């Protein structure tokens, strides 16, 4: 099975976690784009969605799914999103698509975070994928120097401005053995909006598409 077929399979499987008449938290990325297509097929069964990016909002609206402002929604039963890496502890690196901050906010509201990946994303230790860090533009160089002190090798993601008007540093060569501690330490650097480690609030369920079908990790 090729990677797109796996993304499609896991997106279909995620529909089982969508509750009738609910507002669904929707992530960002190519895997989630397949999920949005599936959501479009059952749009009459849901009230709408809260989106984690302008890109997903556009796709949801194009399918006729109502998109609510997060400030107008007090709870979400489920948040469905992809990941760049995920461990057996359901800790993740996210932000390959630069949507990490809004993703972390919507994930924080949701009761259940369902992470949808193909099996290439499952790793023993986080850090092979460069860790995205969203930074206030004026703090870019300072934050980069602080990230070097933490053992990383930050690279400015040229030409990318996040939906929040900020920039992204991708941090190479981090061996993330203590994801919760590192998530906190990076977030404590002045000028960091958030970083792409999702460990303090990891996933509750990981659905991973393999050649043998979709596997569920709870
Ligand atoms: C976007 C993300 C995505 O979930 C992550 O990059 C995975 O994307 P894809 O499904 O395209 O591999 O965190 O900010």
Coordinates of N, CA, C and O in Angstrom, one line a residue, residues 3-107:
X3 N 1.9 5.4 0.5 CA 1.6 6.3 1.7 C 0.3 7.0 1.6 O -0.4 7.1 2.6
X4 N -0.1 7.4 0.4 CA -1.4 8.1 0.3 C -2.6 7.2 0.6 O -3.6 7.6 1.2
X5 N -2.5 5.9 0.2 CA -3.5 4.9 0.4 C -3.6 4.7 2.0 O -4.7 4.6 2.5
X6 N -2.5 4.7 2.6 CA -2.5 4.5 4.1 C -3.1 5.8 4.8 O -3.9 5.6 5.7
X7 N -2.8 6.9 4.3 CA -3.4 8.2 4.8 C -4.9 8.1 4.7 O -5.6 8.5 5.6
X8 N -5.3 7.7 3.5 CA -6.8 7.6 3.3 C -7.4 6.6 4.2 O -8.5 6.8 4.8
X9 N -6.8 5.4 4.4 CA -7.3 4.4 5.2 C -7.5 4.8 6.7 O -8.5 4.6 7.3
X10 N -6.4 5.5 7.2 CA -6.5 6.0 8.6 C -7.5 7.1 8.7 O -8.1 7.2 9.8
X11 N -7.6 7.9 7.7 CA -8.6 9.0 7.8 C -10.0 8.4 7.9 O -10.9 8.9 8.6
X12 N -10.3 7.4 7.1 CA -11.6 6.7 7.1 C -11.9 6.1 8.5 O -13.0 6.3 9.1
X13 N -10.8 5.5 9.1 CA -11.0 4.9 10.4 C -11.3 5.9 11.5 O -12.0 5.6 12.5
X14 N -10.8 7.1 11.3 CA -11.0 8.2 12.3 C -12.4 8.6 12.4 O -12.9 9.1 13.5
X15 N -13.2 8.4 11.3 CA -14.6 8.8 11.3 C -15.4 8.1 12.5 O -16.3 8.7 13.0
X16 N -15.0 6.9 12.8 CA -15.6 6.2 13.9 C -15.6 6.9 15.3 O -16.4 6.6 16.2
X17 N -14.7 7.9 15.4 CA -14.5 8.6 16.7 C -15.3 9.9 16.7 O -15.3 10.6 17.7
X18 N -16.0 10.2 15.6 CA -16.8 11.4 15.5 C -18.1 11.2 16.1 O -18.8 10.3 15.6
X19 N -18.5 12.0 17.0 CA -19.8 11.8 17.7 C -20.9 12.5 16.9 O -20.7 13.6 16.4
X20 N -22.1 11.9 16.9 CA -23.3 12.5 16.2 C -23.6 13.9 16.8 O -23.5 14.1 18.0
X21 N -23.9 14.8 16.0 CA -24.3 16.2 16.3 C -23.2 17.0 17.1 O -23.5 17.9 17.8
X22 N -22.0 16.6 17.0 CA -20.9 17.2 17.7 C -20.2 18.2 16.8 O -20.4 18.3 15.6
X23 N -19.4 19.1 17.5 CA -18.4 19.9 16.8 C -17.1 19.2 16.9 O -16.6 18.9 17.9
X24 N -16.5 19.0 15.7 CA -15.2 18.2 15.6 C -14.0 19.1 15.5 O -14.0 20.0 14.7
X25 N -13.0 18.8 16.3 CA -11.7 19.5 16.2 C -10.9 18.9 15.1 O -10.7 17.7 15.0
X26 N -10.5 19.8 14.2 CA -9.8 19.3 13.0 C -8.4 19.9 12.9 O -8.2 21.1 12.9
X27 N -7.4 19.0 12.7 CA -6.0 19.4 12.6 C -5.7 19.9 11.2 O -6.5 20.4 10.4
X28 N -4.4 19.7 10.8 CA -3.9 20.3 9.6 C -2.9 19.3 9.0 O -2.2 18.6 9.7
X29 N -2.8 19.3 7.6 CA -1.8 18.4 7.0 C -2.4 17.5 5.9 O -3.6 17.5 5.7
X30 N -1.6 16.8 5.3 CA -2.0 15.9 4.1 C -2.9 14.8 4.6 O -3.8 14.4 3.9
X31 N -2.6 14.2 5.8 CA -3.4 13.1 6.3 C -4.8 13.7 6.7 O -5.8 13.1 6.4
X32 N -4.8 14.8 7.4 CA -6.0 15.5 7.8 C -6.9 15.9 6.6 O -8.1 15.8 6.6
X33 N -6.2 16.2 5.5 CA -7.0 16.6 4.3 C -7.9 15.4 3.8 O -9.0 15.6 3.4
X34 N -7.3 14.1 3.9 CA -8.1 13.0 3.6 C -9.3 12.9 4.6 O -10.4 12.5 4.3
X35 N -9.0 13.2 5.9 CA -10.1 13.1 6.9 C -11.2 14.1 6.6 O -12.3 13.9 6.8
X36 N -10.8 15.3 6.2 CA -11.8 16.4 5.9 C -12.7 15.9 4.8 O -13.9 16.1 4.8
X37 N -12.1 15.2 3.8 CA -12.9 14.6 2.7 C -14.0 13.6 3.3 O -15.1 13.6 2.9
X38 N -13.5 12.8 4.2 CA -14.4 11.8 4.8 C -15.5 12.5 5.7 O -16.6 12.1 5.7
X39 N -15.1 13.6 6.3 CA -16.0 14.4 7.1 C -17.1 15.0 6.3 O -18.3 15.0 6.7
X40 N -16.7 15.4 5.1 CA -17.7 16.0 4.1 C -18.8 15.0 3.8 O -19.9 15.4 3.6
X41 N -18.4 13.7 3.8 CA -19.4 12.7 3.5 C -20.5 12.5 4.6 O -21.6 12.0 4.3
X42 N -20.1 12.8 5.8 CA -21.1 12.7 6.9 C -21.5 14.0 7.5 O -21.8 14.1 8.7
X43 N -21.3 15.1 6.7 CA -21.5 16.4 7.3 C -22.9 16.7 7.9 O -23.1 17.5 8.8
X44 N -23.9 15.9 7.3 CA -25.3 16.1 7.8 C -25.4 15.5 9.3 O -26.4 15.8 10.0
X45 N -24.4 14.7 9.7 CA -24.5 14.1 11.0 C -23.7 14.9 12.1 O -23.8 14.6 13.3
X46 N -23.0 16.0 11.7 CA -22.3 16.8 12.7 C -22.8 18.2 12.6 O -23.4 18.7 11.7
X47 N -22.5 19.0 13.7 CA -22.9 20.4 13.8 C -21.9 21.2 13.0 O -22.2 22.2 12.4
X48 N -20.6 20.8 13.1 CA -19.6 21.6 12.4 C -18.2 21.2 12.9 O -18.0 20.2 13.5
X49 N -17.3 22.2 12.7 CA -15.9 21.9 13.1 C -15.2 23.1 13.7 O -15.7 24.3 13.5
X50 N -14.2 22.9 14.5 CA -13.3 24.0 14.9 C -12.0 23.6 14.2 O -11.5 22.4 14.2
X51 N -11.4 24.6 13.5 CA -10.2 24.3 12.7 C -8.9 24.8 13.3 O -8.9 25.8 14.0
X52 N -7.8 24.1 13.0 CA -6.5 24.5 13.5 C -5.6 25.3 12.6 O -4.5 25.6 12.9
X53 N -6.2 25.6 11.4 CA -5.4 26.5 10.4 C -6.3 27.1 9.4 O -7.4 26.6 9.1
X54 N -5.8 28.1 8.8 CA -6.6 28.7 7.6 C -6.7 27.7 6.5 O -7.8 27.7 5.9
X55 N -5.7 26.9 6.3 CA -5.8 25.9 5.2 C -6.9 24.9 5.4 O -7.7 24.6 4.5
X56 N -7.0 24.4 6.6 CA -8.1 23.4 6.9 C -9.4 24.1 6.9 O -10.4 23.5 6.4
X57 N -9.5 25.3 7.4 CA -10.8 26.1 7.4 C -11.3 26.2 5.9 O -12.5 26.0 5.7
X58 N -10.4 26.6 5.0 CA -10.8 26.7 3.6 C -11.4 25.4 3.1 O -12.4 25.4 2.4
X59 N -10.7 24.3 3.4 CA -11.1 23.0 2.9 C -12.5 22.6 3.5 O -13.3 22.1 2.8
X60 N -12.6 22.8 4.8 CA -13.9 22.5 5.5 C -15.0 23.3 4.9 O -16.1 22.8 4.5
X61 N -14.8 24.6 4.7 CA -15.9 25.5 4.2 C -16.2 25.1 2.7 O -17.4 25.1 2.3
X62 N -15.2 24.7 2.0 CA -15.5 24.3 0.6 C -16.4 23.1 0.5 O -17.1 22.9 -0.5
X63 N -16.4 22.3 1.5 CA -17.3 21.1 1.5 C -18.6 21.4 2.2 O -19.4 20.5 2.4
X64 N -18.8 22.6 2.6 CA -20.1 23.0 3.2 C -20.2 22.7 4.7 O -21.3 22.6 5.3
X65 N -19.0 22.5 5.4 CA -19.0 22.2 6.8 C -18.8 23.6 7.5 O -17.9 24.3 7.2
X66 N -19.7 23.8 8.5 CA -19.6 25.1 9.2 C -18.4 25.1 10.1 O -18.1 24.1 10.8
X67 N -17.7 26.2 10.1 CA -16.5 26.3 10.9 C -16.7 27.3 12.1 O -17.1 28.5 11.8
X68 N -16.6 26.8 13.3 CA -16.9 27.7 14.5 C -15.6 28.3 15.0 O -14.5 27.7 14.9
X69 N -15.7 29.5 15.6 CA -14.6 30.1 16.3 C -14.4 29.3 17.6 O -15.4 29.0 18.3
X70 N -13.1 29.0 17.9 CA -12.9 28.3 19.2 C -13.5 29.0 20.4 O -14.0 28.4 21.3
X71 N -13.4 30.3 20.4 CA -14.0 31.1 21.5 C -15.5 31.0 21.7 O -16.0 31.3 22.8
X72 N -16.1 30.5 20.7 CA -17.6 30.3 20.8 C -17.9 28.8 21.2 O -19.1 28.5 21.2
X73 N -16.9 28.0 21.4 CA -17.2 26.6 21.7 C -16.5 26.3 23.1 O -15.3 26.5 23.3
X74 N -17.3 25.7 24.0 CA -16.7 25.4 25.3 C -16.1 24.1 25.4 O -15.2 23.8 26.3
X75 N -16.6 23.1 24.6 CA -15.9 21.8 24.7 C -16.0 21.1 23.3 O -16.9 21.4 22.5
X76 N -15.0 20.2 23.2 CA -14.9 19.4 21.9 C -14.8 18.0 22.4 O -13.9 17.7 23.2
X77 N -15.6 17.1 21.8 CA -15.4 15.7 22.2 C -14.2 15.1 21.6 O -13.5 14.3 22.3
X78 N -13.8 15.5 20.4 CA -12.7 14.9 19.8 C -11.9 15.8 18.9 O -12.5 16.8 18.3
X79 N -10.6 15.7 18.9 CA -9.7 16.4 18.0 C -8.9 15.4 17.2 O -8.3 14.5 17.7
X80 N -9.0 15.5 15.9 CA -8.3 14.6 15.0 C -7.2 15.3 14.2 O -7.4 16.3 13.6
X81 N -6.0 14.8 14.4 CA -4.9 15.4 13.7 C -3.7 14.4 13.4 O -3.7 13.3 14.0
X82 N -2.9 14.8 12.5 CA -1.7 13.9 12.1 C -0.6 14.3 13.0 O -0.7 15.0 14.0
X83 N 0.6 13.7 12.6 CA 1.8 14.0 13.4 C 3.0 13.8 12.4 O 2.9 13.0 11.5
X84 N 4.1 14.4 12.8 CA 5.4 14.1 12.0 C 6.1 12.9 12.6 O 6.8 12.2 11.9
X85 N 6.0 12.8 13.9 CA 6.5 11.6 14.6 C 5.6 11.3 15.8 O 5.1 12.2 16.4
X86 N 5.5 10.0 16.2 CA 4.7 9.6 17.4 C 5.4 8.4 18.0 O 5.9 7.5 17.3
X87 N 5.5 8.4 19.3 CA 6.1 7.3 20.1 C 5.0 6.4 20.7 O 3.8 6.7 20.7
X88 N 5.5 5.3 21.2 CA 4.6 4.4 21.9 C 3.9 5.0 23.1 O 2.9 4.6 23.6
X89 N 4.5 6.1 23.7 CA 3.9 6.8 24.8 C 2.9 7.9 24.3 O 2.3 8.6 25.1
X90 N 2.7 7.9 23.0 CA 1.7 8.8 22.3 C 2.2 10.3 22.4 O 1.4 11.2 22.4
X91 N 3.5 10.5 22.6 CA 4.1 11.8 22.5 C 4.4 12.0 21.0 O 4.7 11.1 20.3
X92 N 4.3 13.3 20.6 CA 4.4 13.6 19.2 C 5.4 14.7 18.9 O 5.5 15.6 19.8
X93 N 5.9 14.8 17.7 CA 6.4 16.0 17.1 C 5.4 16.4 16.0 O 5.0 15.6 15.2
X94 N 4.9 17.7 16.1 CA 4.0 18.2 15.1 C 4.5 19.6 14.6 O 5.4 20.1 15.2
X95 N 3.9 20.1 13.6 CA 4.3 21.4 13.1 C 5.0 21.4 11.8 O 5.4 22.5 11.3
X96 N 5.1 20.3 11.2 CA 5.7 20.2 9.8 C 5.0 21.2 8.9 O 5.5 21.7 8.0
X97 N 3.7 21.4 9.1 CA 2.9 22.3 8.3 C 2.7 23.7 8.9 O 1.9 24.5 8.5
X98 N 3.5 23.9 10.0 CA 3.6 25.3 10.6 C 2.3 25.6 11.4 O 2.2 26.8 11.8
X99 N 1.5 24.7 11.7 CA 0.2 25.0 12.3 C 0.2 24.6 13.8 O -0.8 24.5 14.5
X100 N 1.4 24.4 14.4 CA 1.5 23.8 15.7 C 0.8 24.5 16.8 O 0.2 23.9 17.7
X101 N 0.8 25.9 16.8 CA 0.3 26.6 17.9 C -1.2 26.4 18.0 O -1.8 26.1 19.0
X102 N -1.9 26.6 16.9 CA -3.4 26.5 16.9 C -3.7 25.0 17.1 O -4.7 24.7 17.8
X103 N -2.9 24.1 16.6 CA -3.1 22.7 16.8 C -3.1 22.4 18.3 O -3.9 21.6 18.9
X104 N -2.1 22.9 19.0 CA -1.9 22.7 20.4 C -3.1 23.2 21.2 O -3.5 22.7 22.2
X105 N -3.6 24.4 20.8 CA -4.7 25.0 21.5 C -5.9 24.2 21.3 O -6.6 23.9 22.3
X106 N -6.2 23.8 20.1 CA -7.5 23.0 19.9 C -7.4 21.7 20.6 O -8.3 21.2 21.2
X107 N -6.2 21.1 20.5 CA -6.0 19.8 21.2 C -6.2 19.9 22.7 O -6.7 19.0 23.4

